[in-house]
JSON list of C-alpha atoms in Angstrom, two decimals:
[
{"chain": "L", "resi": 581, "resn": "MET", "atom": "CA", "xyz": [4.80, 6.99, 15.69]},
{"chain": "L", "resi": 582, "resn": "ILE", "atom": "CA", "xyz": [4.98, 7.29, 12.07]},
{"chain": "L", "resi": 583, "resn": "ALA", "atom": "CA", "xyz": [4.42, 11.25, 11.08]},
{"chain": "L", "resi": 584, "resn": "ASP", "atom": "CA", "xyz": [5.61, 11.13, 7.28]},
{"chain": "L", "resi": 585, "resn": "ALA", "atom": "CA", "xyz": [5.68, 9.04, 4.62]},
{"chain": "L", "resi": 586, "resn": "THR", "atom": "CA", "xyz": [7.22, 9.62, 1.11]},
{"chain": "L", "resi": 587, "resn": "PHE", "atom": "CA", "xyz": [8.54, 7.41, -1.76]},
{"chain": "L", "resi": 588, "resn": "GLN", "atom": "CA", "xyz": [10.67, 7.79, -5.09]},
{"chain": "L", "resi": 589, "resn": "ALA", "atom": "CA", "xyz": [10.04, 4.96, -7.85]},
{"chain": "L", "resi": 590, "resn": "TYR", "atom": "CA", "xyz": [10.27, 4.17, -11.16]},
{"chain": "L", "resi": 591, "resn": "GLY", "atom": "CA", "xyz": [7.60, 1.92, -12.67]},
{"chain": "L", "resi": 592, "resn": "SER", "atom": "CA", "xyz": [4.24, 1.54, -13.66]},
{"chain": "L", "resi": 593, "resn": "SER", "atom": "CA", "xyz": [1.26, 3.19, -12.79]},
{"chain": "L", "resi": 594, "resn": "ALA", "atom": "CA", "xyz": [0.08, 0.55, -10.55]},
{"chain": "L", "resi": 595, "resn": "LEU", "atom": "CA", "xyz": [3.37, 0.26, -8.73]},
{"chain": "L", "resi": 596, "resn": "VAL", "atom": "CA", "xyz": [3.13, 4.22, -7.92]},
{"chain": "L", "resi": 597, "resn": "GLY", "atom": "CA", "xyz": [-0.55, 3.85, -7.24]},
{"chain": "L", "resi": 598, "resn": "VAL", "atom": "CA", "xyz": [-0.18, 1.35, -4.43]},
{"chain": "L", "resi": 599, "resn": "LEU", "atom": "CA", "xyz": [3.01, 3.19, -3.17]},
{"chain": "L", "resi": 600, "resn": "ASP", "atom": "CA", "xyz": [0.64, 6.33, -2.80]},
{"chain": "L", "resi": 601, "resn": "ILE", "atom": "CA", "xyz": [-1.83, 4.48, -0.93]},
{"chain": "L", "resi": 602, "resn": "LEU", "atom": "CA", "xyz": [0.60, 2.40, 1.56]},
{"chain": "L", "resi": 603, "resn": "CYS", "atom": "CA", "xyz": [2.08, 5.57, 2.53]},
{"chain": "L", "resi": 604, "resn": "GLU", "atom": "CA", "xyz": [-1.68, 6.63, 2.99]},
{"chain": "L", "resi": 605, "resn": "MET", "atom": "CA", "xyz": [-2.34, 3.57, 5.25]},
{"chain": "L", "resi": 606, "resn": "THR", "atom": "CA", "xyz": [1.14, 4.10, 7.27]},
{"chain": "L", "resi": 607, "resn": "LEU", "atom": "CA", "xyz": [0.22, 7.61, 8.40]},
{"chain": "L", "resi": 608, "resn": "ARG", "atom": "CA", "xyz": [-0.24, 7.90, 12.31]},
{"chain": "L", "resi": 609, "resn": "LYS", "atom": "CA", "xyz": [0.94, 4.36, 12.87]},
{"chain": "L", "resi": 610, "resn": "THR", "atom": "CA", "xyz": [3.66, 2.58, 15.08]},
{"chain": "L", "resi": 611, "resn": "TYR", "atom": "CA", "xyz": [6.15, 0.57, 13.30]},
{"chain": "L", "resi": 612, "resn": "VAL", "atom": "CA", "xyz": [4.64, -2.76, 14.93]},
{"chain": "L", "resi": 613, "resn": "GLN", "atom": "CA", "xyz": [1.22, -1.34, 13.37]},
{"chain": "L", "resi": 614, "resn": "ALA", "atom": "CA", "xyz": [2.75, -0.98, 9.68]},
{"chain": "L", "resi": 615, "resn": "SER", "atom": "CA", "xyz": [4.36, -3.86, 9.87]},
{"chain": "L", "resi": 616, "resn": "ARG", "atom": "CA", "xyz": [0.94, -5.72, 10.10]},
{"chain": "L", "resi": 617, "resn": "ILE", "atom": "CA", "xyz": [-0.10, -4.25, 6.93]},
{"chain": "L", "resi": 618, "resn": "SER", "atom": "CA", "xyz": [-0.74, -7.08, 4.76]},
{"chain": "L", "resi": 619, "resn": "ALA", "atom": "CA", "xyz": [-1.73, -7.50, 1.01]},
{"chain": "L", "resi": 620, "resn": "SER", "atom": "CA", "xyz": [-5.37, -8.27, 1.84]},
{"chain": "L", "resi": 621, "resn": "LEU", "atom": "CA", "xyz": [-5.95, -4.72, 3.45]},
{"chain": "L", "resi": 622, "resn": "ILE", "atom": "CA", "xyz": [-4.55, -3.11, 0.73]},
{"chain": "L", "resi": 623, "resn": "GLU", "atom": "CA", "xyz": [-6.69, -4.55, -1.48]},
{"chain": "L", "resi": 624, "resn": "LYS", "atom": "CA", "xyz": [-10.06, -4.11, 0.57]},
{"chain": "L", "resi": 625, "resn": "TYR", "atom": "CA", "xyz": [-8.37, -0.40, 0.85]},
{"chain": "L", "resi": 626, "resn": "ILE", "atom": "CA", "xyz": [-8.59, -0.18, -3.09]},
{"chain": "L", "resi": 627, "resn": "LEU", "atom": "CA", "xyz": [-11.94, -2.14, -3.09]},
{"chain": "L", "resi": 628, "resn": "ASP", "atom": "CA", "xyz": [-13.96, 0.74, -0.82]},
{"chain": "L", "resi": 629, "resn": "ALA", "atom": "CA", "xyz": [-12.23, 3.49, -2.46]},
{"chain": "L", "resi": 630, "resn": "GLU", "atom": "CA", "xyz": [-13.11, 2.33, -5.95]},
{"chain": "L", "resi": 631, "resn": "GLY", "atom": "CA", "xyz": [-16.48, 0.68, -5.14]},
{"chain": "L", "resi": 632, "resn": "LYS", "atom": "CA", "xyz": [-15.63, -2.13, -7.11]},
{"chain": "L", "resi": 633, "resn": "ALA", "atom": "CA", "xyz": [-15.67, -6.20, -7.13]},
{"chain": "L", "resi": 634, "resn": "ALA", "atom": "CA", "xyz": [-12.30, -8.14, -6.67]},
{"chain": "L", "resi": 635, "resn": "SER", "atom": "CA", "xyz": [-13.05, -9.28, -10.18]},
{"chain": "L", "resi": 636, "resn": "SER", "atom": "CA", "xyz": [-12.11, -5.98, -11.51]},
{"chain": "L", "resi": 637, "resn": "LEU", "atom": "CA", "xyz": [-8.84, -5.27, -10.60]},
{"chain": "L", "resi": 638, "resn": "PRO", "atom": "CA", "xyz": [-5.88, -5.56, -12.94]},
{"chain": "L", "resi": 639, "resn": "GLY", "atom": "CA", "xyz": [-3.65, -8.14, -12.58]},
{"chain": "L", "resi": 640, "resn": "GLU", "atom": "CA", "xyz": [-0.76, -6.19, -12.35]},
{"chain": "L", "resi": 641, "resn": "ILE", "atom": "CA", "xyz": [-2.03, -4.33, -8.99]},
{"chain": "L", "resi": 642, "resn": "PHE", "atom": "CA", "xyz": [-1.14, -7.90, -6.97]},
{"chain": "L", "resi": 643, "resn": "SER", "atom": "CA", "xyz": [2.37, -8.10, -8.46]},
{"chain": "L", "resi": 644, "resn": "ALA", "atom": "CA", "xyz": [2.64, -3.97, -7.35]},
{"chain": "L", "resi": 645, "resn": "ILE", "atom": "CA", "xyz": [1.70, -4.72, -4.04]},
{"chain": "L", "resi": 646, "resn": "ASN", "atom": "CA", "xyz": [4.08, -7.27, -2.99]},
{"chain": "L", "resi": 647, "resn": "THR", "atom": "CA", "xyz": [6.78, -5.11, -4.41]},
{"chain": "L", "resi": 648, "resn": "ALA", "atom": "CA", "xyz": [5.39, -2.25, -1.88]},
{"chain": "L", "resi": 649, "resn": "LEU", "atom": "CA", "xyz": [5.22, -4.30, 0.98]},
{"chain": "L", "resi": 650, "resn": "SER", "atom": "CA", "xyz": [8.67, -5.45, 0.60]},
{"chain": "L", "resi": 651, "resn": "ALA", "atom": "CA", "xyz": [9.50, -2.02, 0.38]},
{"chain": "L", "resi": 652, "resn": "LEU", "atom": "CA", "xyz": [7.96, -1.07, 3.53]},
{"chain": "L", "resi": 653, "resn": "PHE", "atom": "CA", "xyz": [9.38, -4.40, 5.30]},
{"chain": "L", "resi": 654, "resn": "GLN", "atom": "CA", "xyz": [13.02, -3.23, 4.49]},
{"chain": "L", "resi": 655, "resn": "ALA", "atom": "CA", "xyz": [12.69, -0.12, 5.34]}
]
C-alpha cells in the first residue's frame, strides 16, 4: 500500500501540476493499482476537477502526463 508520495521536479508548471495530481491519485493504492493509472485517467481527473471540456487543455499537459507516467513506472 502506498502511504506517502512526493516528488522533486524541475520543469514547466504543467509537469509540476501533473506530478502533484499523480501523487494524489496513488495514495492508498497498491503498487499494482498504481501501475494501472493511465494518461486518460489523469486527463479525466483534471477535466473533472476543472469542470472543463477536453479541448480546453493546453497541449503541454499531454507531454507532461507521459513524462509523469514514465517516472511512475520507473519508480
